[in-house]
Coordinates of C-alpha atoms and ligand atoms in Angstrom, one line a residue:
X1 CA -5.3 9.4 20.7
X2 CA -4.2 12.7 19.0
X3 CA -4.5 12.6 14.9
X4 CA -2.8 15.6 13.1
X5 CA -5.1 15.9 10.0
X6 CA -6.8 13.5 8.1
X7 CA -5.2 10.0 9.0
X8 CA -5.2 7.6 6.1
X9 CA -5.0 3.3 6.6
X10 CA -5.7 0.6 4.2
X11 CA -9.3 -1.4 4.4
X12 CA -7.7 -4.7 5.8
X13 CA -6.5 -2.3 8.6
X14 CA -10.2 -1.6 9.7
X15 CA -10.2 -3.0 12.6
X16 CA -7.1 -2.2 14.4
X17 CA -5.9 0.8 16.5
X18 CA -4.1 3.5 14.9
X19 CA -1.7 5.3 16.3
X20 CA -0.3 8.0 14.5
X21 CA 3.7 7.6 14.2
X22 CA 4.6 9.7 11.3
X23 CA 2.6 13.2 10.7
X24 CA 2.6 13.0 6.1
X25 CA 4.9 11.2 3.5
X26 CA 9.0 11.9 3.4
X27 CA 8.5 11.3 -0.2
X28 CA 5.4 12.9 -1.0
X29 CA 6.1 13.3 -4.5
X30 CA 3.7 10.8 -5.6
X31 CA 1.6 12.5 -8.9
X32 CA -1.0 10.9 -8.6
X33 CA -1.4 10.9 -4.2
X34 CA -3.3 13.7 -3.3
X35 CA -2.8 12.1 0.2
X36 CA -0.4 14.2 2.0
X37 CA 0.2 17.2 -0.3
X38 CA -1.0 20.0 3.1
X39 CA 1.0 18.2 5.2
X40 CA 4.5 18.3 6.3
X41 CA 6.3 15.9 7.3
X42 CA 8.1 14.7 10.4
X43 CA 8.2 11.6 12.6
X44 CA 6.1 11.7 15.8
X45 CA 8.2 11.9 19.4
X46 CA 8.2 8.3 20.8
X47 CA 7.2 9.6 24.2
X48 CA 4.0 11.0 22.4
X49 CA 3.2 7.6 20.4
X50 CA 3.5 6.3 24.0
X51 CA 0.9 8.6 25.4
X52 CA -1.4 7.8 22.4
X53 CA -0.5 3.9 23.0
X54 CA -1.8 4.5 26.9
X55 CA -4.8 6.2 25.1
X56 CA -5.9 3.5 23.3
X57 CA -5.2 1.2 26.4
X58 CA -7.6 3.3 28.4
X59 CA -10.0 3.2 25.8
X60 CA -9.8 -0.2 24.5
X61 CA -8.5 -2.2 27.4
X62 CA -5.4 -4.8 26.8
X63 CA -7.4 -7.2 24.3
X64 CA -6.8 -4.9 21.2
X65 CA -5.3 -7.6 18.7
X66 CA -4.0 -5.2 15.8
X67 CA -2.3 -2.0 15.4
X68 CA -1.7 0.1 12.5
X69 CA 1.0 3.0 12.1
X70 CA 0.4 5.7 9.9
X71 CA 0.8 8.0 8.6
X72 CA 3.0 7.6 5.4
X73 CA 6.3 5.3 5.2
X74 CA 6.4 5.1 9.2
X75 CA 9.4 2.3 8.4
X76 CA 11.6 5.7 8.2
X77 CA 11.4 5.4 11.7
X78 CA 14.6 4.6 13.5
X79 CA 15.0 1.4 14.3
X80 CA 15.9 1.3 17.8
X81 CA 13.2 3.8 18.6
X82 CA 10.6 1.8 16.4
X83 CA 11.6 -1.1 18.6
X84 CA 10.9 0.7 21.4
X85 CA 7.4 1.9 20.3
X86 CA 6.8 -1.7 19.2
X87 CA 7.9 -3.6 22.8
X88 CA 6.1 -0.9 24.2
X89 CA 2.9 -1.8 22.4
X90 CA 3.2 -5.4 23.0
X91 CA 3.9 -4.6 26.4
X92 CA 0.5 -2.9 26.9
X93 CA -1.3 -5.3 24.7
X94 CA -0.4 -9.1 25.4
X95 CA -2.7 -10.0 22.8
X96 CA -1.2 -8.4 20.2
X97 CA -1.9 -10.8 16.8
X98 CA -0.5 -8.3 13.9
X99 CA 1.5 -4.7 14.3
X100 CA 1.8 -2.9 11.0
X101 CA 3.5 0.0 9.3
X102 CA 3.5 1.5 5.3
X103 CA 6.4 1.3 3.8
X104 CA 7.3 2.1 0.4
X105 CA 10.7 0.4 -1.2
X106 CA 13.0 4.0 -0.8
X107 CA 12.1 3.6 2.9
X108 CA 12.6 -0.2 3.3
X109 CA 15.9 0.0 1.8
X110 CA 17.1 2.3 4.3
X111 CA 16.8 -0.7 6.8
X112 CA 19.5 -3.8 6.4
X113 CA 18.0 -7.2 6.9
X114 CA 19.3 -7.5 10.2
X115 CA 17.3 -4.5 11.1
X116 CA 14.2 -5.9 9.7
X117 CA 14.4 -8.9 11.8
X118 CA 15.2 -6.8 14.8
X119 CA 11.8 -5.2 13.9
X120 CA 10.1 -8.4 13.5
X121 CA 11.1 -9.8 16.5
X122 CA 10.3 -6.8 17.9
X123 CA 7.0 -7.4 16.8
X124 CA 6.6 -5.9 13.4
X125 CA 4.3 -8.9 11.3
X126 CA 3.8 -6.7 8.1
X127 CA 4.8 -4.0 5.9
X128 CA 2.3 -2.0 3.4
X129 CA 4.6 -0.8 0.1
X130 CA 3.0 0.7 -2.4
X131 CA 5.4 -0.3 -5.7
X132 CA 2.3 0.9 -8.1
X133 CA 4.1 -0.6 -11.0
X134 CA 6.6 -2.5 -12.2
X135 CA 7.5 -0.5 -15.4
X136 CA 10.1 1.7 -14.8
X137 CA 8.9 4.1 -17.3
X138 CA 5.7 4.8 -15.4
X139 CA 7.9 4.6 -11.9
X140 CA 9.4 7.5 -13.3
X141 CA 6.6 9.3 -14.6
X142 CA 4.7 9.0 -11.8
X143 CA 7.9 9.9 -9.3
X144 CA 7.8 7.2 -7.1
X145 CA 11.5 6.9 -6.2
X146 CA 12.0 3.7 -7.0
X147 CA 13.2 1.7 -9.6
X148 CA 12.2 -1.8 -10.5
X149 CA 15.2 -3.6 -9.0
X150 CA 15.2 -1.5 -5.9
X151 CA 11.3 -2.5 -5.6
X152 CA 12.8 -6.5 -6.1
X153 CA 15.6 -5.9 -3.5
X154 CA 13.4 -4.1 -0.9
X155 CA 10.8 -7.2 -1.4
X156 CA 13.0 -9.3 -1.1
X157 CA 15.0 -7.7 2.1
X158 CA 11.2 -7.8 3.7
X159 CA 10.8 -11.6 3.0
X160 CA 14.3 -12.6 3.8
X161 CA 13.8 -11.0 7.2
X162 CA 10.4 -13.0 8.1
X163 CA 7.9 -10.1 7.3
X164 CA 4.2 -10.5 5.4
X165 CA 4.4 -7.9 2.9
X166 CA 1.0 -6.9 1.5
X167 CA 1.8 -5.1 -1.8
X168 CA -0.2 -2.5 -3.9
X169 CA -0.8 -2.4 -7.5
X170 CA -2.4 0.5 -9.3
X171 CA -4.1 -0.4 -11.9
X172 CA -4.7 2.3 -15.0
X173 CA -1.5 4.1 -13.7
X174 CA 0.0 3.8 -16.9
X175 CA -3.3 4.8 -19.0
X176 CA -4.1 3.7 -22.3
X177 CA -0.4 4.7 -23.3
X178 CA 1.4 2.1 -21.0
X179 CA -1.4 -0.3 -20.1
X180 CA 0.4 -3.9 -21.5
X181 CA 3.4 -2.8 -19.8
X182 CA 2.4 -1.9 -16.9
X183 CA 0.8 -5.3 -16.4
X184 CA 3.7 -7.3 -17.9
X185 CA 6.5 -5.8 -16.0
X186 CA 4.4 -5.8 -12.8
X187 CA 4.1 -8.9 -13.0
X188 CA 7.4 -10.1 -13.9
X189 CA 8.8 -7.8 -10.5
X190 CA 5.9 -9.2 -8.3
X191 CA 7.3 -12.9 -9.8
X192 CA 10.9 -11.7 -8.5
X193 CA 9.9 -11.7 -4.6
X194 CA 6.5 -13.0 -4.4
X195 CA 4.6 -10.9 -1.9
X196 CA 2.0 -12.4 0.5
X197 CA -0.4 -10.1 -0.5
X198 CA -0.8 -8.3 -3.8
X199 CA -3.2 -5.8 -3.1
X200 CA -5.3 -4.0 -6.6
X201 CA -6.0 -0.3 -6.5
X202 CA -7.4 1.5 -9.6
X203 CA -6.3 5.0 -10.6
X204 CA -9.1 7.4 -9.9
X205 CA -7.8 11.3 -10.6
X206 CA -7.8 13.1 -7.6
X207 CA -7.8 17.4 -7.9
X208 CA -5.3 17.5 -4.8
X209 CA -2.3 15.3 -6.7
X210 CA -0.4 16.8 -9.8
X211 CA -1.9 14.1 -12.1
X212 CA -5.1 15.9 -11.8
X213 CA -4.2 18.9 -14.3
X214 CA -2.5 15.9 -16.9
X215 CA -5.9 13.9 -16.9
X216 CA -8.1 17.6 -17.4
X217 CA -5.6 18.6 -19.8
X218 CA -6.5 15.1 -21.8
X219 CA -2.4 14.8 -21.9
X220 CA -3.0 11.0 -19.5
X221 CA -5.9 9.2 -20.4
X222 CA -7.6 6.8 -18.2
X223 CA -8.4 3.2 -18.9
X224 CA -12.0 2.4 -19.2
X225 CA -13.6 -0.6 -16.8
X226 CA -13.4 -3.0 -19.7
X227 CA -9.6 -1.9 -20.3
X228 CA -9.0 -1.7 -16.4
X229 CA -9.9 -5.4 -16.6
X230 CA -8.2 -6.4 -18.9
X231 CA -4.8 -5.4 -17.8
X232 CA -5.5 -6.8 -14.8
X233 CA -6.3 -10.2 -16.7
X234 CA -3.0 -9.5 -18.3
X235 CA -1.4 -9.1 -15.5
X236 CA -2.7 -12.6 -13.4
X237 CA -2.3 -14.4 -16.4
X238 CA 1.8 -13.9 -16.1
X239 CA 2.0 -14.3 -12.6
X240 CA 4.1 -16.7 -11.1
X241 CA 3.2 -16.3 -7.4
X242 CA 2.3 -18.2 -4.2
X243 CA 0.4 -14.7 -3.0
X244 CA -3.0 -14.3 -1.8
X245 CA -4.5 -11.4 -4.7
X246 CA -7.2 -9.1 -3.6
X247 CA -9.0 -6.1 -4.6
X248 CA -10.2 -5.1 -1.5
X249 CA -10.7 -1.3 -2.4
X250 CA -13.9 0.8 -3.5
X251 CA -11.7 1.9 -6.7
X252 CA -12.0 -1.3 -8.1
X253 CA -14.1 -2.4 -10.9
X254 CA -14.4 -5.7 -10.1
X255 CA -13.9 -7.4 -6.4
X256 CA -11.7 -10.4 -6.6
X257 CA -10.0 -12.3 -4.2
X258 CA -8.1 -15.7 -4.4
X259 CA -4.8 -17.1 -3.8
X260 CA -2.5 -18.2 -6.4
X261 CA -1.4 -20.4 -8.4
X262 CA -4.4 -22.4 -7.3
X263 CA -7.1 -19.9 -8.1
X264 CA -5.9 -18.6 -11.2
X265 CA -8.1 -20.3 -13.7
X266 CA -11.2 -19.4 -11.5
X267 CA -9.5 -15.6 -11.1
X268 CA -9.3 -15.0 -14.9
X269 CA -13.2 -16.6 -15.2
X270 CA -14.4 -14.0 -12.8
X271 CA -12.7 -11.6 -15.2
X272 CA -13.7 -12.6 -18.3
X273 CA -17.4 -12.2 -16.8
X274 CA -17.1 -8.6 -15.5
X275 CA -15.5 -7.8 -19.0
X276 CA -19.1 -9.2 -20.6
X277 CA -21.3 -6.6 -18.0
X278 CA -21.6 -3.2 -20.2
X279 CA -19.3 -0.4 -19.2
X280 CA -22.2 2.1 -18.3
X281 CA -23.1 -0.7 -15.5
X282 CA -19.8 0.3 -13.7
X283 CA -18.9 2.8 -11.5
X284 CA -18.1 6.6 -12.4
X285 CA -14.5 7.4 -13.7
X286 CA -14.3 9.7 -10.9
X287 CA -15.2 9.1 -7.2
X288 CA -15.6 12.5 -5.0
X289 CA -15.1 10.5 -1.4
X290 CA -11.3 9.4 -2.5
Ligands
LIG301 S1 1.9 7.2 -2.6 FE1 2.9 6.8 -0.7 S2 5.1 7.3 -1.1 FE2 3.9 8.3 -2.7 S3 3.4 10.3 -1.9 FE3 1.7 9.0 -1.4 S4 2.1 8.3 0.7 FE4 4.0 9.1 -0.2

């Protein structure tokens, strides 16, 4: 397989073959993604993500069971040639279990539903999307290119068409300035189109992204662990969701994983406990491997 750069994929993606599809982010406006900023963007030839599918065939043999696409919001993809990747993939993998792509709302709401089932039958079993938040104030701050109601539509367009959706929640986004809201109104969008997965990230400040000179400059200030907690017991505590919640990333604070409604109670215990632990006993407020 050929990678162009350094090739990003979330953790519960660990295990399955990348394959390269999209080179960067359309978007990549993002202030506080440093992911993509040196790169620019375009969408991969399909005769090459071919070749690099044959590549990981020769490597891996047929019995590969999971594929990832990066790089960001490979959904922009057209559809017919997506399909064509995808069969293609299936094709040379029989056992095939789970093909996914990231896909923030902008980019899912280029596709109709009938599209999205095409993909799914196609193969497609699950979409990353990134909605961050929930407050449209932050949306905008941070320059996601979505608004709350396109994030519901986009969620829902996804579930109506038979996709999982595994969706990502950064906590501390808002800072101390926005902290209740953010929780609050993520929750009440999440409630909207209830997700399979709601996935937590925390805000770390990374130099590459334009959020780094507003957090140096003192002009955003980050949450502290206890205050990261909190608004994510905020958050849980207004959830009204059938999704499996986990915080499956080293930014985190605290590692929870459940599925709700049924866990909540036990969720919100585990919380309440981390918020006891003193704050020096947590990790740094900056991370130098992100
Ligand atoms: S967060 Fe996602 S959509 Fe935003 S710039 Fe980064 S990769 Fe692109």
């Amino acid at each position: 397989m050929r990678y162009d750069g350094v090739v990003f994929r979330p953790p519960s993606e660990a295990n399955s073959l990348l394959i390269q599809a999209t080179v960067g982010c359309p978007h990549n406006k993002c202030t506080f993604c440093g992911m993509y900023k040196h790169k620019r963007f375009r969408i991969r030839k399909v005769a090459d993500i071919k070749q690099d599918l044959e590549s990981g065939y020769k490597i891996y043999g047929p019995g590969v069971k999971s594929i990832f696409f990066p790089d960001g919001n490979s959904i922009i993809i057209k559809t017919a040639q997506l399909i064509e990747i995808l069969n293609y993939a299936r094709q040379l993998f029989p056992d095939l279990e789970r093909i996914t792509v990231y896909g923030a709302a902008k980019y899912v709401m280029l596709k109709s539903v009938a599209e999205l089932v095409a993909l799914r039958q196609a193969g497609l079993s699950r979409i990353h999307s990134g909605m961050e938040s929930g407050d449209e104030i932050i949306l905008n701050n941070i320059q996601k290119g979505s608004t709350p109601d396109e994030i519901i539509q986009a969620g829902l367009r996804v579930k109506q068409a038979g996709i999982e959706l595994s969706q990502y929640i950064l906590v501390g986004i808002g800072g101390t300035a926005r902290w209740r809201e953010h929780a609050l109104k993520s929750a009440g969008v999440l409630n909207a189109f209830d997700p399979d997965f709601i996935r937590l990230r925390t805000y770390v400040p990374v130099k590459q992204a334009p959020l780094w000179s507003e957090y140096v400059a003192g002009r955003f200030t980050l949450l502290g662990p206890h205050q990261a907690l909190a608004e994510i017991r905020l958050m849980i505590e207004h959830l009204n969701v059938t999704s499996h919640i986990i915080s499956d990333h080293v930014s985190n604070y605290c590692n929870i994983s459940g599925k709700l409604p049924e866990d909540k109670a036990e969720l919100l215990a585990e919380l309440d406990a981390a918020g006891n632990i003193p704050e020096a006993h947590f990790r740094p407020a900056l991370i130098s491997n992100l």
